[in-house]
Tab-separated table of C-alpha atoms in Angstrom:
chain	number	residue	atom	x	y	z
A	1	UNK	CA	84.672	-95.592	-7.819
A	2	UNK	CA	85.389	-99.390	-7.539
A	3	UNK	CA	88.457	-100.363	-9.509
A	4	UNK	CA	88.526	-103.765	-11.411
A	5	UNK	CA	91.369	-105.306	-13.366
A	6	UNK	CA	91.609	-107.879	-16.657
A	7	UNK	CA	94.324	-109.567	-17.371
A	8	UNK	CA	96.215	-109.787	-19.590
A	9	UNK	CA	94.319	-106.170	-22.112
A	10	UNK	CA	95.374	-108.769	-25.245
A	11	UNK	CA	96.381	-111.444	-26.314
A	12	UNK	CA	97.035	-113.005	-29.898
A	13	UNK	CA	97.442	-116.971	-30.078
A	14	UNK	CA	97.272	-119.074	-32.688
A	15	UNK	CA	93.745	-121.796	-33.455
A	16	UNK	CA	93.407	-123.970	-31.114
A	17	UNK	CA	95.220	-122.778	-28.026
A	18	UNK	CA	93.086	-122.356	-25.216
A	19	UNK	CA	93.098	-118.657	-23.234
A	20	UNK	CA	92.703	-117.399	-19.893
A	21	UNK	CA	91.332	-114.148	-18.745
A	22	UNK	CA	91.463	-112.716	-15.502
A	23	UNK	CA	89.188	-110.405	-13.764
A	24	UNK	CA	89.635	-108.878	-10.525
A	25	UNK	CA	88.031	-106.522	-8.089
A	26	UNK	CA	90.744	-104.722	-6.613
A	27	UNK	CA	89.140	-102.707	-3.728
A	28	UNK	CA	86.102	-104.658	-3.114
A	29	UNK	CA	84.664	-108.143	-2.642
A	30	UNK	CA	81.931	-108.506	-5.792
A	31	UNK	CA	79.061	-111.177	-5.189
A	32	UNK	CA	78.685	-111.380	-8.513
A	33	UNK	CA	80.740	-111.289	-11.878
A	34	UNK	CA	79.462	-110.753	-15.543
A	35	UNK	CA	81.732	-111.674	-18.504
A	36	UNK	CA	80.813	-109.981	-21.683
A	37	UNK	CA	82.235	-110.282	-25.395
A	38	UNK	CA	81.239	-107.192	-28.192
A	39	UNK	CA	82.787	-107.654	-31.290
A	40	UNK	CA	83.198	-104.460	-33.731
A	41	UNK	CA	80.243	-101.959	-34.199
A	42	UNK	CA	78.076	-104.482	-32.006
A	43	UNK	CA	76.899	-104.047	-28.149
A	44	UNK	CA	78.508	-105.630	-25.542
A	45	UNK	CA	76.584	-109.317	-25.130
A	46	UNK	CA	76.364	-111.016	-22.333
A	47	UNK	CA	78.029	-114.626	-21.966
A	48	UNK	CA	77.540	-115.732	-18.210
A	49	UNK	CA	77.134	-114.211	-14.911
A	50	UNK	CA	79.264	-115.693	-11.965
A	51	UNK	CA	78.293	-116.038	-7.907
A	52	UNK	CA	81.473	-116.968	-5.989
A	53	UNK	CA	81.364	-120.412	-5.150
A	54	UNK	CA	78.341	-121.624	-7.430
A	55	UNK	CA	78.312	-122.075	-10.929
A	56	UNK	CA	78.190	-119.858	-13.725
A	57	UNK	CA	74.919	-119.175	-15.888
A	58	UNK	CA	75.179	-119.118	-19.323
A	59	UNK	CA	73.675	-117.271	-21.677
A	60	UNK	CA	71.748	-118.841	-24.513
A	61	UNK	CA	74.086	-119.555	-27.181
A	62	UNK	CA	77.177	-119.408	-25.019
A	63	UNK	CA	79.007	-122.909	-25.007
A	64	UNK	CA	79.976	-123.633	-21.764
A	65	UNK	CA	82.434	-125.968	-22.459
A	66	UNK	CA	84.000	-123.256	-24.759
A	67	UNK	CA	84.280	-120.531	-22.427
A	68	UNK	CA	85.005	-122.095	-19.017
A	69	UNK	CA	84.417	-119.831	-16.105
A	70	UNK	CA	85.652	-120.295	-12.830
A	71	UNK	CA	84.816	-117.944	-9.646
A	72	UNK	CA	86.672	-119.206	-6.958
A	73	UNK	CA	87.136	-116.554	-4.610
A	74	UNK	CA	85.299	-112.759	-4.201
A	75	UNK	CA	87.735	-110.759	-5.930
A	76	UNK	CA	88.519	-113.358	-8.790
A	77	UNK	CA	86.980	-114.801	-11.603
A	78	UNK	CA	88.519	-116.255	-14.709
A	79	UNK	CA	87.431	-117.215	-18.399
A	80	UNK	CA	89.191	-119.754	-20.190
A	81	UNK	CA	88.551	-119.759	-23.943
A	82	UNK	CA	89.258	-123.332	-24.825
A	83	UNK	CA	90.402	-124.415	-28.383
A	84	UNK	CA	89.819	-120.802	-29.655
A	85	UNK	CA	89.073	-120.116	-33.080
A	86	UNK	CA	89.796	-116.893	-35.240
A	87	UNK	CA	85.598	-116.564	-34.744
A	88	UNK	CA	86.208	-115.884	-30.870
A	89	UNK	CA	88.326	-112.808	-31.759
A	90	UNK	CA	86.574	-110.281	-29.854
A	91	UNK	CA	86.299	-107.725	-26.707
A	92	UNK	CA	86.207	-109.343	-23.472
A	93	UNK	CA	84.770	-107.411	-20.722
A	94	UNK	CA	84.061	-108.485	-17.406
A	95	UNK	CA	81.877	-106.331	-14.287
A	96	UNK	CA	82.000	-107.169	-10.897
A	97	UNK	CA	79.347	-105.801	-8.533
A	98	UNK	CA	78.365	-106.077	-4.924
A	99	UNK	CA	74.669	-107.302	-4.503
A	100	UNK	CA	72.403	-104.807	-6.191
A	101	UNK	CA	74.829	-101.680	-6.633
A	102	UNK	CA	76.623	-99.960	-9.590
A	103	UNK	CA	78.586	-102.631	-11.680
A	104	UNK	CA	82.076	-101.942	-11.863
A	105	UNK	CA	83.782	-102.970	-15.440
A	106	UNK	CA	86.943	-104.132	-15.795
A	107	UNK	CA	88.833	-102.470	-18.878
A	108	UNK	CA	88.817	-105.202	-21.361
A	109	UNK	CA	90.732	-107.853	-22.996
A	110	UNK	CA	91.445	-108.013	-27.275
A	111	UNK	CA	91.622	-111.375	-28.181
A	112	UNK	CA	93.173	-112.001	-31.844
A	113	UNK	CA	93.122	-115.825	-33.084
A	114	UNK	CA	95.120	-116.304	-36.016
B	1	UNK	CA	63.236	-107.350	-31.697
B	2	UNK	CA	66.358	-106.333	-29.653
B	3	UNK	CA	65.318	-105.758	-26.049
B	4	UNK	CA	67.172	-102.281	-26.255
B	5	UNK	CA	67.176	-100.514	-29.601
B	6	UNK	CA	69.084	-97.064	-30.505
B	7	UNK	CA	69.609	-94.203	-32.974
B	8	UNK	CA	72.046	-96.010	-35.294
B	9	UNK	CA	74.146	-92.793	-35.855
B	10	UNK	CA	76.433	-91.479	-35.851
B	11	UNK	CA	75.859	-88.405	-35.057
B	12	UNK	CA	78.139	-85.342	-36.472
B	13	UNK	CA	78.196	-82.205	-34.270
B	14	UNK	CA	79.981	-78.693	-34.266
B	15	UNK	CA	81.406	-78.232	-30.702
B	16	UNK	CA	78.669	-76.221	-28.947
B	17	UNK	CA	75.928	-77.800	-30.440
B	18	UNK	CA	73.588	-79.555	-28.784
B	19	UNK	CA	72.127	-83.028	-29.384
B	20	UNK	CA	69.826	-85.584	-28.323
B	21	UNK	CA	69.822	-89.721	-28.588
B	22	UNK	CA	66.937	-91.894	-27.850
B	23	UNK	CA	66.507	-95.272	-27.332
B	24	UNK	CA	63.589	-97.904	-26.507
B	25	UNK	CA	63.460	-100.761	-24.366
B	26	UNK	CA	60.735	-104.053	-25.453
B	27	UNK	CA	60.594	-105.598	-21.700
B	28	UNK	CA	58.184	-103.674	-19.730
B	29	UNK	CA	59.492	-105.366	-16.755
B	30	UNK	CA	62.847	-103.150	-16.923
B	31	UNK	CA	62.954	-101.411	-13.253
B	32	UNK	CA	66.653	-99.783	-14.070
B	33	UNK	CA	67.753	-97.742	-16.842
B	34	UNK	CA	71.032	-96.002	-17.171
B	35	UNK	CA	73.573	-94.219	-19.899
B	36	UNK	CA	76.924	-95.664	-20.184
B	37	UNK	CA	79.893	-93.921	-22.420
B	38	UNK	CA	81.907	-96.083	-24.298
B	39	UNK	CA	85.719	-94.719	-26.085
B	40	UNK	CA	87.288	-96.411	-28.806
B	41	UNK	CA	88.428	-99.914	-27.664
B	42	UNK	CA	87.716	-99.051	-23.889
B	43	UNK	CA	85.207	-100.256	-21.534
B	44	UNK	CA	81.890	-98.589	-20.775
B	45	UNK	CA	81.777	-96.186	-17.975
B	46	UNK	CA	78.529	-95.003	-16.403
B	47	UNK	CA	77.710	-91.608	-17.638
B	48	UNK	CA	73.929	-91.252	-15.346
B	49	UNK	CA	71.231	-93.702	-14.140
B	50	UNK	CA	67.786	-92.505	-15.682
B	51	UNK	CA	64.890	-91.745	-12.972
B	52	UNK	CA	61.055	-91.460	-13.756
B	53	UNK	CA	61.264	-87.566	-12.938
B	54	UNK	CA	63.890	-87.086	-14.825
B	55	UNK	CA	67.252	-85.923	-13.732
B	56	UNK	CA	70.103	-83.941	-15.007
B	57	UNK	CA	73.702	-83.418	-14.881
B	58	UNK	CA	75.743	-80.748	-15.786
B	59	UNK	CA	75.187	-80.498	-19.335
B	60	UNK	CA	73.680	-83.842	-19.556
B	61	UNK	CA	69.731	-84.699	-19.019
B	62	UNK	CA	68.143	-87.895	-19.344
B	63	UNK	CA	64.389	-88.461	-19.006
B	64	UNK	CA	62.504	-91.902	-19.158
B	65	UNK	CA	58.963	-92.682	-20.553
B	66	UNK	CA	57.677	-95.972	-19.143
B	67	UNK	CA	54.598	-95.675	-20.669
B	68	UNK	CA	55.855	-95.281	-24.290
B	69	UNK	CA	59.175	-97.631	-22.660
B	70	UNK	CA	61.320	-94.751	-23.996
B	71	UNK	CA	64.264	-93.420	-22.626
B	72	UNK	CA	66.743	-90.000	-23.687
B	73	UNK	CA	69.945	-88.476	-23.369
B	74	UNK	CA	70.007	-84.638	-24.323
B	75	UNK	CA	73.711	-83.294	-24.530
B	76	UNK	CA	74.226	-79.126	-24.664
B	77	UNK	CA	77.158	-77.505	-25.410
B	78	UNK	CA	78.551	-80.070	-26.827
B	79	UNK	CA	82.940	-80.882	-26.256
B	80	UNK	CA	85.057	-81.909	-28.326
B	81	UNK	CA	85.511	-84.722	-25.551
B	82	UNK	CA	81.958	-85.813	-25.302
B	83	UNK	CA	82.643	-87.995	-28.287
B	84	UNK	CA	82.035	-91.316	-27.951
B	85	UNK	CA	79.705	-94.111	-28.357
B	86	UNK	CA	76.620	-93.690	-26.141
B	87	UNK	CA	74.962	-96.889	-24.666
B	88	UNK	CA	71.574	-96.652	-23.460
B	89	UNK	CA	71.274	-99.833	-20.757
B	90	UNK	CA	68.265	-101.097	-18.828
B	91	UNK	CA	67.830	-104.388	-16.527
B	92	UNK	CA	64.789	-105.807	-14.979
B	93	UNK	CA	66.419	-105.672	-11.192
B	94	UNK	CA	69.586	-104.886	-9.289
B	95	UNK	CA	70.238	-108.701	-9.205
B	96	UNK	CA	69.463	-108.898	-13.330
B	97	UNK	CA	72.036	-108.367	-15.267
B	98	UNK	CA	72.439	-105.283	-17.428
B	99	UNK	CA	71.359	-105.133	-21.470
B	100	UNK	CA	72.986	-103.151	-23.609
B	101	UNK	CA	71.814	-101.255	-26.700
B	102	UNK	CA	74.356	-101.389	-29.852
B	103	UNK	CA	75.137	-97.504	-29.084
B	104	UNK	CA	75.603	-94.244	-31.089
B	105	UNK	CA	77.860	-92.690	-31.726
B	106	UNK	CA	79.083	-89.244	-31.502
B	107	UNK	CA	81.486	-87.119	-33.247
B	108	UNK	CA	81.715	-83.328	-31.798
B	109	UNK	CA	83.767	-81.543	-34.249
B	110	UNK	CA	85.465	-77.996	-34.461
């Protein structure tokens, strides 16, 4: 199947440093990208879905000046958590897909705020 | 009420055994349902997308109620490596994005 990539698969900062993840589709141009967070013993929740080009949509809830989202080319999206907090310690996952087929997810990043 | 809900679990099992998780879905509008796998601090990879008729594979089956908006995963012969957490997922389109239930979790023991 499709192969996507995160970068970096953790990270540990200290409050108040801002973060960036990386997701890329490695073998295929994705229309769309989904960033997801799931912190222990919960699902995985959606935060925004990402068209190349446009901007993101946000879930409700999901501060978009917190988690900055940029899609600037088909294989690339990134997430920048800004300021970050020991409360946005969690599982970042993002999916790429390619119009309406199988969603391809990428293999996660652990972020630790101390 | 969550849009997807699940057996909380977990679910023990002797290797061999055979087990069954359901899940329901609140949004009647859901056209795609599916079963993702999930391993301790990996991502989720698809297991089997869920069809109205039913469908099966290998030792897995999944069948899907719309009237009753149910939808299951029966497991035989259970392996030591089927365990994992077990996501039941639907989504209203192939342009929607996915929702994910909190997942179950299975132990297969020997």
């Amino acid at each position: 199947g499709a192969v996507v990539s995160q970068h970096p698969s953790w990270v540990i900062c200290k409050s108040g440093t801002s973060v960036k993840i990386e997701c890329r589709s490695l073998d295929f141009q994705a229309t769309t990208m989904f960033w997801y967070r799931q912190f222990p013993k919960q699902s995985l929740m959606l935060m925004a879905t990402s068209n190349e080009g446009s901007k993101a949509t946000y879930e409700q809830g999901v501060e978009k000046d917190k988690f900055l989202i940029n899609h600037a080319s088909l294989t690339l999206s990134t997430l920048t958590v800004t300021s970050a907090h020991p409360e946005d310690s969690s599982f970042y996952i993002c999916s790429a897909k390619v119009f309406q087929e199988t969603q391809y997810f990428g293999p996660g990043t652990r972020l630790l705020v101390l | 009420r969550k849009e997807v809900e699940q057996d909380p679990g977990p679910f023990n099992v002797p290797e061999g055994a055979t087990v069954a998780f359901n899940c329901t879905y609140s949004n009647s509008a859901s056209q795609s349902f599916f079963w993702y796998r999930q391993d301790c601090r990996k991502e989720p990879k698809l297991l089997m997308s869920v069809y109205s008729s039913g469908n099966e594979d290998g030792r897995f089956t999944a069948q899907l109620n719309r009237a009753s908006q149910y939808i299951s995963l029966l497991i035989r012969d259970s392996k030591l490596s089927d365990s994992a957490t077990y996501l039941c997922v639907v989504s209203r389109s192939g342009n929607t994005p996915l929702v994910f239930g909190k997942g179950t979790r299975l132990s297969v023991i020997a």
